[in-house]
Amino acid sequence: MKKIIFTASFVLMAISMFSQARQSSYTSVYDRTIDINEKSLAFGLTEAQFAAIKDEAYANPNFLQGKIFQEDQLIKDDVPMRYNAYADEIEIKKNVSDENYSALIKSPDIFVKIMNEIYVFVPFNGSNEKGGYFNVLNDGKTYDLYKKTKAEYREPKKAQTSYQQDTPPSFVKATTYYLVKDGSFLEMPNSKSKILKMMDSKKNEMKKYIKDNNIDLDKEADLVKTIAYFDSLL
């Protein structure tokens, strides 16, 4: 009887500790508060200069309603958030009306869905510090298609001659697509022939699919459909 009571108590203690740990992880999704007033200073710009370009740093500058998941379990709903492609961070607000916002903690166990877009955090060589966020475009049974959007800051430049004009500061975005299998990332090339080479095992079927459906692999929507079809053949 004592053994049963001890076992039951131990199980209840373990469940309680597990629940507390889970609850703690749910409430600590905010990594840090972002000081808006220091942003312009970080780039050596005036507030007006920074205000003119800040939206360029985002995949979408608007805070949109999203969901936060931890290990496939929804932990927060209706969270205003956006992806900062320069800082490689998910920025979140507690309320839409808030002026201040925070950065989501970077963890491979946590992913977000902003409207219909899913962002996952992938460590690099086991390091969260060197890892980054990817937008999941297709989740296949064998191959996934990920997108990485980066924004690079370009400093203002003074004209060298009277025939030139000053170049204002800016954020320039670049997009890279990856074919992902079992955690291995293979960068998608830009040319149609090289993309088809990646799908060489089903080359004839893919050529026919692209021709029959007037696929333009330079268009993201067509690329997603193509990879989804290729994955369905495997």
Coordinates of N, CA and C in Angstrom, one line a residue:
M1 N 0.8 -1.2 0.0 CA 0.0 0.0 0.0 C 0.9 1.3 0.0
K2 N 1.9 1.3 0.9 CA 2.8 2.4 1.0 C 3.5 2.6 -0.4
K3 N 3.9 1.5 -1.0 CA 4.6 1.5 -2.3 C 3.7 2.2 -3.3
I4 N 2.4 1.8 -3.3 CA 1.4 2.4 -4.3 C 1.3 3.9 -4.1
I5 N 1.2 4.3 -2.8 CA 1.0 5.7 -2.5 C 2.2 6.5 -2.9
F6 N 3.4 5.9 -2.6 CA 4.7 6.6 -3.0 C 4.7 6.7 -4.5
T7 N 4.4 5.6 -5.2 CA 4.4 5.7 -6.7 C 3.5 6.7 -7.2
A8 N 2.2 6.7 -6.7 CA 1.2 7.7 -7.1 C 1.7 9.1 -6.9
S9 N 2.3 9.3 -5.7 CA 2.8 10.7 -5.3 C 3.9 11.1 -6.3
F10 N 4.8 10.2 -6.6 CA 5.9 10.5 -7.5 C 5.4 10.9 -8.9
V11 N 4.4 10.1 -9.3 CA 3.8 10.4 -10.7 C 3.2 11.8 -10.7
L12 N 2.4 12.1 -9.6 CA 1.7 13.4 -9.5 C 2.8 14.5 -9.5
M13 N 3.9 14.3 -8.7 CA 4.9 15.3 -8.6 C 5.6 15.5 -10.0
A14 N 5.8 14.4 -10.7 CA 6.4 14.5 -12.0 C 5.5 15.2 -13.0
I15 N 4.2 14.9 -13.0 CA 3.2 15.6 -13.8 C 3.2 17.1 -13.5
S16 N 3.2 17.4 -12.2 CA 3.2 18.8 -11.8 C 4.4 19.5 -12.3
M17 N 5.6 18.9 -12.1 CA 6.9 19.5 -12.5 C 6.9 19.7 -14.0
F18 N 6.4 18.7 -14.8 CA 6.4 18.8 -16.2 C 5.4 19.9 -16.7
S19 N 4.3 20.0 -16.0 CA 3.3 21.0 -16.4 C 3.9 22.4 -16.1
Q20 N 4.6 22.6 -15.0 CA 5.2 23.8 -14.7 C 6.3 24.2 -15.7
A21 N 7.1 23.2 -16.1 CA 8.1 23.4 -17.1 C 7.5 23.9 -18.4
R22 N 6.4 23.2 -18.8 CA 5.8 23.5 -20.1 C 5.2 24.9 -20.0
Q23 N 4.6 25.2 -18.8 CA 4.0 26.5 -18.7 C 5.0 27.6 -18.7
S24 N 6.2 27.3 -18.1 CA 7.3 28.3 -18.1 C 7.8 28.5 -19.5
S25 N 7.9 27.5 -20.3 CA 8.4 27.6 -21.7 C 7.3 28.4 -22.5
Y26 N 6.1 28.3 -22.2 CA 5.0 29.0 -22.9 C 5.1 30.5 -22.7
T27 N 5.4 30.8 -21.4 CA 5.4 32.3 -21.0 C 6.7 33.0 -21.3
S28 N 7.7 32.2 -21.7 CA 9.0 32.9 -21.9 C 9.4 32.9 -23.4
V29 N 8.4 33.1 -24.3 CA 8.6 33.1 -25.7 C 9.2 34.5 -26.1
Y30 N 9.1 35.5 -25.2 CA 9.7 36.8 -25.5 C 11.1 36.8 -25.2
D31 N 12.0 37.0 -26.2 CA 13.4 36.9 -26.0 C 13.9 38.2 -25.4
R32 N 13.4 39.4 -25.9 CA 13.9 40.7 -25.4 C 13.0 41.7 -26.0
T33 N 12.9 42.8 -25.3 CA 12.2 44.0 -25.9 C 13.1 44.8 -26.8
I34 N 12.5 45.2 -27.9 CA 13.3 46.0 -28.9 C 13.1 47.4 -28.7
D35 N 14.1 48.2 -28.5 CA 14.1 49.6 -28.2 C 14.0 50.3 -29.5
I36 N 12.8 50.8 -29.8 CA 12.6 51.5 -31.1 C 13.4 52.7 -31.3
N37 N 13.6 53.4 -30.2 CA 14.3 54.7 -30.2 C 15.8 54.6 -30.6
E38 N 16.4 53.4 -30.3 CA 17.8 53.2 -30.6 C 18.0 52.7 -32.0
K39 N 17.0 52.3 -32.7 CA 17.2 51.7 -34.1 C 17.9 52.7 -35.1
S40 N 17.4 53.9 -35.1 CA 18.0 54.9 -36.0 C 19.5 55.1 -35.7
L41 N 19.8 55.2 -34.4 CA 21.1 55.4 -33.9 C 22.1 54.3 -34.3
A42 N 21.5 53.1 -34.3 CA 22.3 51.9 -34.7 C 22.9 52.0 -36.1
F43 N 22.1 52.6 -37.0 CA 22.6 52.7 -38.4 C 23.2 54.1 -38.7
G44 N 23.3 54.9 -37.6 CA 23.9 56.2 -37.8 C 23.1 57.1 -38.7
L45 N 21.7 56.9 -38.6 CA 20.8 57.7 -39.4 C 20.0 58.6 -38.5
T46 N 19.4 59.6 -39.1 CA 18.4 60.4 -38.3 C 17.1 59.6 -38.2
E47 N 16.3 60.0 -37.4 CA 15.0 59.3 -37.2 C 14.2 59.4 -38.5
A48 N 14.3 60.5 -39.2 CA 13.6 60.7 -40.5 C 14.1 59.8 -41.6
Q49 N 15.5 59.6 -41.6 CA 16.1 58.8 -42.6 C 15.7 57.3 -42.3
F50 N 15.7 56.9 -41.1 CA 15.4 55.5 -40.7 C 13.9 55.2 -41.0
A51 N 13.1 56.2 -40.7 CA 11.6 56.0 -40.9 C 11.3 55.8 -42.4
A52 N 12.1 56.4 -43.3 CA 11.9 56.3 -44.7 C 12.2 55.0 -45.3
I53 N 13.1 54.2 -44.6 CA 13.5 52.9 -45.2 C 13.2 51.7 -44.3
K54 N 12.7 51.9 -43.1 CA 12.6 50.8 -42.1 C 11.7 49.7 -42.6
D55 N 10.6 50.0 -43.4 CA 9.7 49.0 -43.9 C 10.4 48.0 -44.9
E56 N 11.5 48.5 -45.5 CA 12.2 47.6 -46.5 C 12.8 46.4 -45.8
A57 N 13.0 46.5 -44.5 CA 13.7 45.4 -43.8 C 12.8 44.2 -43.5
Y58 N 11.6 44.3 -43.8 CA 10.6 43.3 -43.5 C 10.1 42.5 -44.7
A59 N 9.7 41.3 -44.5 CA 9.0 40.5 -45.6 C 7.7 41.2 -45.8
N60 N 7.1 41.6 -44.7 CA 5.8 42.4 -44.7 C 5.9 43.3 -43.5
P61 N 5.9 44.6 -43.7 CA 6.1 45.5 -42.6 C 5.0 45.6 -41.6
N62 N 3.8 45.1 -42.0 CA 2.6 45.1 -41.1 C 2.7 44.0 -40.1
F63 N 2.2 44.3 -38.9 CA 2.0 43.2 -37.9 C 0.7 42.5 -38.2
L64 N 0.8 41.2 -38.5 CA -0.4 40.4 -38.8 C -0.6 39.4 -37.7
Q65 N -1.9 39.0 -37.6 CA -2.3 38.0 -36.6 C -1.6 36.7 -36.9
G66 N -1.1 36.1 -35.9 CA -0.4 34.8 -36.0 C -0.5 33.9 -34.9
K67 N 0.0 32.7 -35.0 CA 0.0 31.7 -33.9 C 1.4 31.2 -33.6
I68 N 1.6 30.9 -32.4 CA 2.9 30.4 -31.9 C 2.7 29.0 -31.5
F69 N 3.6 28.1 -32.0 CA 3.5 26.7 -31.7 C 4.8 26.2 -31.0
Q70 N 4.7 25.3 -30.1 CA 5.8 24.6 -29.6 C 5.6 23.1 -29.7
E71 N 6.5 22.5 -30.5 CA 6.4 21.1 -30.7 C 5.0 20.7 -31.2
D72 N 4.5 21.4 -32.2 CA 3.2 21.1 -32.8 C 2.0 21.5 -31.9
Q73 N 2.2 22.0 -30.7 CA 1.1 22.4 -29.9 C 1.0 23.9 -29.9
L74 N -0.2 24.3 -30.1 CA -0.5 25.8 -30.1 C -0.4 26.3 -28.7
I75 N 0.5 27.3 -28.5 CA 0.7 27.9 -27.2 C 0.2 29.3 -27.1
K76 N 0.1 30.0 -28.2 CA -0.4 31.4 -28.2 C -1.1 31.7 -29.5
D77 N -2.3 32.3 -29.4 CA -3.1 32.6 -30.6 C -3.3 34.1 -30.7
D78 N -3.6 34.5 -31.9 CA -4.0 35.9 -32.2 C -2.9 36.9 -31.7
V79 N -1.6 36.5 -32.1 CA -0.5 37.3 -31.7 C 0.0 38.2 -32.9
P80 N 0.0 39.5 -32.8 CA 0.5 40.4 -33.9 C 2.0 40.1 -34.1
M81 N 2.4 39.8 -35.3 CA 3.8 39.5 -35.5 C 4.2 39.8 -37.0
R82 N 5.5 39.9 -37.2 CA 6.1 40.1 -38.5 C 7.5 39.5 -38.5
Y83 N 8.0 39.3 -39.7 CA 9.4 38.8 -39.9 C 10.3 39.9 -40.3
N84 N 11.3 40.1 -39.5 CA 12.4 41.1 -39.8 C 13.5 40.3 -40.6
A85 N 13.6 40.6 -41.9 CA 14.5 39.9 -42.7 C 16.0 40.4 -42.6
Y86 N 16.1 41.6 -42.0 CA 17.5 42.1 -41.7 C 18.1 41.5 -40.4
A87 N 17.3 41.5 -39.3 CA 17.7 41.0 -38.1 C 17.5 39.5 -37.9
D88 N 16.8 38.9 -38.9 CA 16.4 37.5 -38.9 C 15.7 37.2 -37.6
E89 N 14.6 37.9 -37.3 CA 13.8 37.7 -36.1 C 12.3 37.8 -36.4
I90 N 11.6 37.1 -35.5 CA 10.1 37.3 -35.5 C 9.8 38.3 -34.5
E91 N 9.2 39.4 -34.9 CA 8.9 40.5 -33.9 C 7.4 40.3 -33.5
I92 N 7.1 40.4 -32.2 CA 5.8 40.2 -31.8 C 5.4 41.3 -30.8
K93 N 4.1 41.5 -30.8 CA 3.4 42.4 -29.9 C 2.5 41.7 -29.0
K94 N 2.3 42.2 -27.8 CA 1.2 41.6 -26.9 C -0.1 42.0 -27.4
N95 N -0.2 43.3 -27.8 CA -1.5 43.8 -28.4 C -1.2 44.6 -29.6
V96 N -2.2 44.7 -30.5 CA -2.0 45.4 -31.7 C -1.7 46.9 -31.5
S97 N -2.4 47.4 -30.5 CA -2.2 48.9 -30.2 C -0.9 49.2 -29.5
D98 N -0.1 48.3 -29.1 CA 1.2 48.5 -28.4 C 2.2 49.2 -29.4
E99 N 2.9 50.2 -29.0 CA 3.9 50.8 -29.8 C 5.2 49.9 -29.7
N100 N 5.5 49.4 -28.5 CA 6.7 48.6 -28.3 C 6.4 47.1 -28.7
Y101 N 7.5 46.4 -29.1 CA 7.4 45.0 -29.4 C 8.6 44.3 -29.0
S102 N 8.6 43.0 -29.1 CA 9.6 42.1 -28.6 C 10.1 41.2 -29.7
A103 N 11.2 40.4 -29.5 CA 11.6 39.4 -30.4 C 11.3 38.0 -29.9
L104 N 10.8 37.2 -30.7 CA 10.5 35.8 -30.3 C 11.8 35.0 -30.0
I105 N 11.8 34.2 -29.0 CA 12.9 33.4 -28.6 C 13.2 32.5 -29.8
K106 N 14.5 32.4 -30.1 CA 14.9 31.5 -31.3 C 15.1 30.1 -30.8
S107 N 14.3 29.2 -31.2 CA 14.4 27.8 -30.8 C 13.8 26.9 -31.9
P108 N 14.4 25.7 -32.2 CA 13.9 24.8 -33.2 C 12.6 24.2 -32.7
D109 N 12.3 24.3 -31.4 CA 11.0 23.7 -30.9 C 9.8 24.6 -31.2
I110 N 10.1 25.9 -31.5 CA 9.1 26.9 -31.7 C 9.0 27.3 -33.1
F111 N 7.8 27.3 -33.7 CA 7.5 27.9 -35.0 C 6.3 28.7 -35.0
V112 N 6.1 29.5 -36.0 CA 5.0 30.4 -36.0 C 4.2 30.3 -37.4
K113 N 3.0 30.7 -37.3 CA 2.2 30.8 -38.5 C 1.6 32.2 -38.6
I114 N 2.1 33.0 -39.5 CA 1.6 34.4 -39.7 C 0.7 34.4 -40.9
M115 N -0.6 34.5 -40.6 CA -1.7 34.3 -41.6 C -1.5 32.9 -42.2
N116 N -1.1 32.8 -43.5 CA -0.9 31.5 -44.1 C 0.5 31.1 -44.2
E117 N 1.4 31.9 -43.7 CA 2.9 31.6 -43.9 C 3.5 31.0 -42.6
I118 N 4.2 29.9 -42.8 CA 4.8 29.2 -41.7 C 6.3 29.5 -41.6
Y119 N 6.8 29.9 -40.5 CA 8.3 30.2 -40.3 C 8.8 29.2 -39.2
V120 N 9.9 28.6 -39.6 CA 10.5 27.6 -38.6 C 12.0 28.1 -38.4
F121 N 12.5 27.8 -37.2 CA 13.8 28.2 -36.9 C 14.7 27.0 -37.0
V122 N 15.8 27.1 -37.8 CA 16.7 26.0 -38.0 C 18.1 26.3 -37.5
P123 N 18.6 25.5 -36.6 CA 20.0 25.8 -36.1 C 21.0 25.5 -37.2
F124 N 22.2 26.1 -37.1 CA 23.3 25.8 -38.0 C 24.4 25.1 -37.3
N125 N 24.7 23.8 -37.7 CA 25.7 23.0 -37.1 C 25.4 22.9 -35.6
G126 N 24.2 22.8 -35.2 CA 23.8 22.6 -33.8 C 23.8 23.9 -33.0
S127 N 24.0 25.0 -33.6 CA 24.1 26.3 -32.9 C 22.9 27.1 -33.2
N128 N 22.1 27.5 -32.1 CA 21.0 28.4 -32.3 C 21.4 29.8 -32.7
E129 N 22.6 30.2 -32.1 CA 23.1 31.5 -32.4 C 23.4 31.7 -33.9
K130 N 23.8 30.7 -34.6 CA 24.2 30.8 -36.0 C 23.0 30.4 -36.9
G131 N 21.9 30.0 -36.3 CA 20.8 29.5 -37.1 C 19.9 30.6 -37.6
G132 N 18.8 30.3 -38.3 CA 18.0 31.3 -38.8 C 16.6 30.8 -39.2
Y133 N 15.7 31.8 -39.5 CA 14.3 31.5 -39.9 C 14.2 31.2 -41.4
F134 N 13.3 30.2 -41.6 CA 13.0 29.9 -43.0 C 11.4 29.8 -43.1
N135 N 11.0 30.2 -44.3 CA 9.5 30.2 -44.6 C 9.3 28.8 -45.3
V136 N 8.4 28.0 -44.8 CA 8.1 26.7 -45.3 C 7.0 26.9 -46.4
L137 N 7.4 26.6 -47.7 CA 6.5 26.8 -48.8 C 5.8 25.5 -49.1
N138 N 6.5 24.4 -48.9 CA 5.8 23.1 -49.2 C 6.4 22.1 -48.2
D139 N 5.5 21.4 -47.6 CA 5.9 20.3 -46.6 C 5.6 19.0 -47.2
G140 N 6.5 18.3 -47.9 CA 6.3 17.1 -48.6 C 6.7 15.9 -47.8
K141 N 6.4 14.7 -48.4 CA 6.7 13.5 -47.7 C 8.2 13.1 -47.8
T142 N 8.8 13.6 -48.8 CA 10.2 13.3 -49.0 C 11.0 14.7 -49.0
Y143 N 10.5 15.6 -49.8 CA 11.2 16.9 -49.9 C 10.3 18.1 -49.5
D144 N 10.9 19.0 -48.8 CA 10.3 20.2 -48.4 C 10.9 21.4 -49.2
L145 N 10.1 22.4 -49.4 CA 10.7 23.6 -50.1 C 10.7 24.8 -49.1
Y146 N 11.9 25.3 -48.8 CA 12.0 26.4 -47.8 C 12.5 27.7 -48.6
K147 N 12.1 28.8 -48.0 CA 12.5 30.1 -48.6 C 13.2 30.9 -47.5
K148 N 14.3 31.5 -47.9 CA 15.1 32.4 -47.0 C 15.1 33.8 -47.6
T149 N 14.5 34.7 -46.9 CA 14.5 36.1 -47.3 C 15.5 36.9 -46.4
K150 N 16.5 37.6 -47.0 CA 17.5 38.3 -46.3 C 17.4 39.8 -46.8
A151 N 17.5 40.7 -45.8 CA 17.6 42.1 -46.2 C 19.0 42.6 -45.8
E152 N 19.6 43.2 -46.7 CA 21.0 43.8 -46.4 C 20.9 45.3 -46.4
Y153 N 21.6 45.9 -45.4 CA 21.6 47.3 -45.2 C 22.7 47.9 -46.1
R154 N 22.3 48.9 -46.9 CA 23.3 49.6 -47.7 C 23.4 51.1 -47.3
E155 N 24.6 51.5 -46.9 CA 24.8 52.8 -46.4 C 24.7 53.9 -47.5
P156 N 24.3 55.1 -47.1 CA 24.2 56.2 -48.1 C 25.6 56.5 -48.6
K157 N 25.6 56.9 -49.9 CA 26.9 57.3 -50.5 C 26.7 58.7 -51.2
K158 N 27.8 59.5 -51.0 CA 27.8 60.8 -51.6 C 28.2 60.7 -53.0
A159 N 27.7 61.5 -53.9 CA 28.0 61.5 -55.3 C 29.5 61.9 -55.4
Q160 N 30.2 61.2 -56.3 CA 31.6 61.5 -56.6 C 31.8 62.7 -57.6
T161 N 30.9 62.8 -58.4 CA 31.0 63.9 -59.4 C 29.7 64.7 -59.5
S162 N 29.7 65.8 -60.2 CA 28.5 66.6 -60.3 C 27.4 65.9 -61.2
Y163 N 27.8 64.9 -62.0 CA 26.9 64.2 -62.8 C 26.2 63.1 -62.1
Q164 N 26.6 62.8 -60.9 CA 26.0 61.7 -60.1 C 25.1 62.3 -59.1
Q165 N 24.3 61.4 -58.5 CA 23.4 61.8 -57.4 C 23.8 61.1 -56.1
D166 N 23.5 61.6 -55.0 CA 23.7 60.9 -53.7 C 22.8 59.7 -53.7
T167 N 23.4 58.6 -53.1 CA 22.6 57.4 -53.0 C 22.1 57.3 -51.5
P168 N 20.8 57.3 -51.3 CA 20.2 57.2 -50.0 C 20.5 55.9 -49.3
P169 N 20.3 55.8 -48.0 CA 20.4 54.5 -47.4 C 19.3 53.6 -47.8
S170 N 19.4 52.3 -47.7 CA 18.4 51.4 -48.1 C 18.6 50.0 -47.5
F171 N 17.5 49.2 -47.5 CA 17.6 47.8 -47.3 C 17.2 47.1 -48.6
V172 N 18.1 46.2 -49.0 CA 17.9 45.4 -50.3 C 17.6 44.0 -49.9
K173 N 16.5 43.5 -50.4 CA 16.1 42.1 -50.1 C 16.5 41.1 -51.2
A174 N 16.9 39.9 -50.7 CA 17.3 38.8 -51.7 C 16.6 37.5 -51.2
T175 N 16.1 36.7 -52.1 CA 15.4 35.5 -51.7 C 16.2 34.3 -52.3
T176 N 16.3 33.3 -51.4 CA 16.9 32.0 -51.8 C 16.0 30.9 -51.5
Y177 N 15.9 29.9 -52.4 CA 15.0 28.7 -52.1 C 15.9 27.5 -51.9
Y178 N 15.4 26.6 -51.0 CA 16.1 25.4 -50.7 C 15.2 24.2 -50.8
L179 N 15.8 23.1 -51.3 CA 15.1 21.8 -51.3 C 15.7 21.1 -50.1
V180 N 14.8 20.7 -49.2 CA 15.2 20.1 -47.9 C 14.8 18.7 -47.8
K181 N 15.7 17.8 -47.5 CA 15.4 16.4 -47.3 C 16.2 15.9 -46.1
D182 N 15.5 15.4 -45.1 CA 16.1 14.9 -43.8 C 17.1 15.9 -43.2
G183 N 16.7 17.1 -43.2 CA 17.5 18.1 -42.5 C 18.6 18.7 -43.4
S184 N 18.8 18.1 -44.6 CA 19.9 18.6 -45.5 C 19.3 19.7 -46.4
F185 N 20.0 20.8 -46.6 CA 19.5 21.9 -47.4 C 20.3 22.0 -48.7
L186 N 19.6 22.0 -49.8 CA 20.2 22.1 -51.1 C 19.7 23.3 -51.8
E187 N 20.6 24.3 -52.0 CA 20.1 25.6 -52.6 C 19.6 25.4 -54.0
M188 N 18.5 26.0 -54.3 CA 17.9 25.9 -55.6 C 18.6 26.8 -56.6
P189 N 19.0 26.4 -57.7 CA 19.7 27.2 -58.7 C 18.6 28.2 -59.4
N190 N 19.1 29.1 -60.1 CA 18.2 30.1 -60.8 C 17.7 29.6 -62.2
S191 N 18.5 28.7 -62.8 CA 18.1 28.3 -64.2 C 17.2 27.1 -64.2
K192 N 16.3 27.1 -65.2 CA 15.3 26.0 -65.3 C 16.0 24.7 -65.5
S193 N 17.1 24.6 -66.3 CA 17.8 23.4 -66.6 C 18.4 22.8 -65.4
K194 N 19.0 23.7 -64.5 CA 19.6 23.2 -63.3 C 18.6 22.7 -62.3
I195 N 17.5 23.4 -62.3 CA 16.4 22.9 -61.4 C 15.9 21.5 -61.8
L196 N 15.7 21.3 -63.1 CA 15.3 20.0 -63.6 C 16.4 19.0 -63.3
K197 N 17.7 19.4 -63.3 CA 18.7 18.4 -62.9 C 18.6 17.9 -61.5
M198 N 18.0 18.7 -60.6 CA 17.8 18.3 -59.2 C 16.7 17.3 -59.1
M199 N 15.9 17.2 -60.2 CA 14.8 16.3 -60.2 C 15.0 15.2 -61.2
D200 N 16.3 14.9 -61.4 CA 16.7 14.0 -62.5 C 16.0 12.6 -62.5
S201 N 15.7 12.1 -61.3 CA 15.1 10.8 -61.1 C 13.7 10.7 -61.8
K202 N 13.1 11.9 -62.0 CA 11.8 11.9 -62.6 C 11.8 13.0 -63.7
K203 N 12.9 13.0 -64.5 CA 13.1 14.0 -65.5 C 12.0 14.1 -66.5
N204 N 11.7 12.9 -67.1 CA 10.7 12.9 -68.2 C 9.3 13.4 -67.7
E205 N 8.9 12.9 -66.5 CA 7.6 13.3 -66.0 C 7.6 14.8 -65.6
M206 N 8.7 15.3 -65.1 CA 8.7 16.7 -64.8 C 8.8 17.6 -66.0
K207 N 9.4 17.2 -67.0 CA 9.4 18.0 -68.3 C 8.0 18.1 -68.8
K208 N 7.3 17.0 -68.8 CA 6.0 16.9 -69.3 C 5.0 17.8 -68.5
Y209 N 5.2 17.7 -67.2 CA 4.4 18.5 -66.2 C 4.6 20.0 -66.5
I210 N 5.8 20.4 -66.6 CA 6.1 21.8 -66.8 C 5.6 22.3 -68.1
K211 N 5.7 21.5 -69.2 CA 5.2 21.9 -70.5 C 3.7 22.0 -70.5
D212 N 3.0 20.9 -70.0 CA 1.6 20.8 -70.0 C 0.9 21.9 -69.2
N213 N 1.6 22.4 -68.1 CA 1.0 23.3 -67.2 C 1.5 24.8 -67.4
N214 N 2.3 25.0 -68.4 CA 2.9 26.3 -68.7 C 3.6 26.9 -67.4
I215 N 4.4 26.0 -66.8 CA 5.1 26.4 -65.6 C 6.2 27.4 -65.9
D216 N 6.2 28.4 -65.1 CA 7.3 29.4 -65.1 C 8.1 29.3 -63.8
L217 N 9.2 28.7 -63.8 CA 10.0 28.4 -62.5 C 10.5 29.7 -61.9
D218 N 10.4 30.8 -62.6 CA 10.8 32.1 -62.0 C 9.7 32.6 -61.0
K219 N 8.5 32.0 -61.2 CA 7.4 32.4 -60.3 C 7.4 31.5 -59.1
E220 N 7.3 32.1 -57.9 CA 7.3 31.3 -56.7 C 6.1 30.3 -56.6
A221 N 4.9 30.7 -57.0 CA 3.8 29.8 -57.0 C 4.0 28.6 -57.9
D222 N 4.6 28.8 -59.0 CA 4.8 27.7 -60.0 C 5.9 26.8 -59.4
L223 N 6.9 27.4 -58.8 CA 8.0 26.6 -58.2 C 7.4 25.7 -57.1
V224 N 6.6 26.2 -56.3 CA 6.0 25.5 -55.2 C 5.2 24.3 -55.8
K225 N 4.3 24.6 -56.8 CA 3.5 23.5 -57.4 C 4.4 22.4 -58.1
T226 N 5.5 22.8 -58.6 CA 6.5 21.9 -59.3 C 7.1 21.0 -58.3
I227 N 7.6 21.5 -57.2 CA 8.2 20.7 -56.1 C 7.2 19.8 -55.5
A228 N 6.0 20.3 -55.3 CA 4.9 19.4 -54.7 C 4.6 18.3 -55.6
Y229 N 4.6 18.5 -56.9 CA 4.3 17.4 -57.9 C 5.5 16.4 -57.9
F230 N 6.7 17.0 -57.9 CA 7.9 16.1 -57.9 C 7.8 15.2 -56.7
D231 N 7.5 15.8 -55.5 CA 7.5 15.0 -54.3 C 6.4 13.9 -54.3
S232 N 5.3 14.2 -55.0 CA 4.2 13.2 -55.1 C 4.6 12.0 -56.0
L233 N 5.6 12.2 -56.8 CA 6.0 11.1 -57.7 C 7.0 10.1 -57.0
L234 N 7.5 10.5 -55.9 CA 8.5 9.7 -55.2 C 7.9 8.6 -54.3

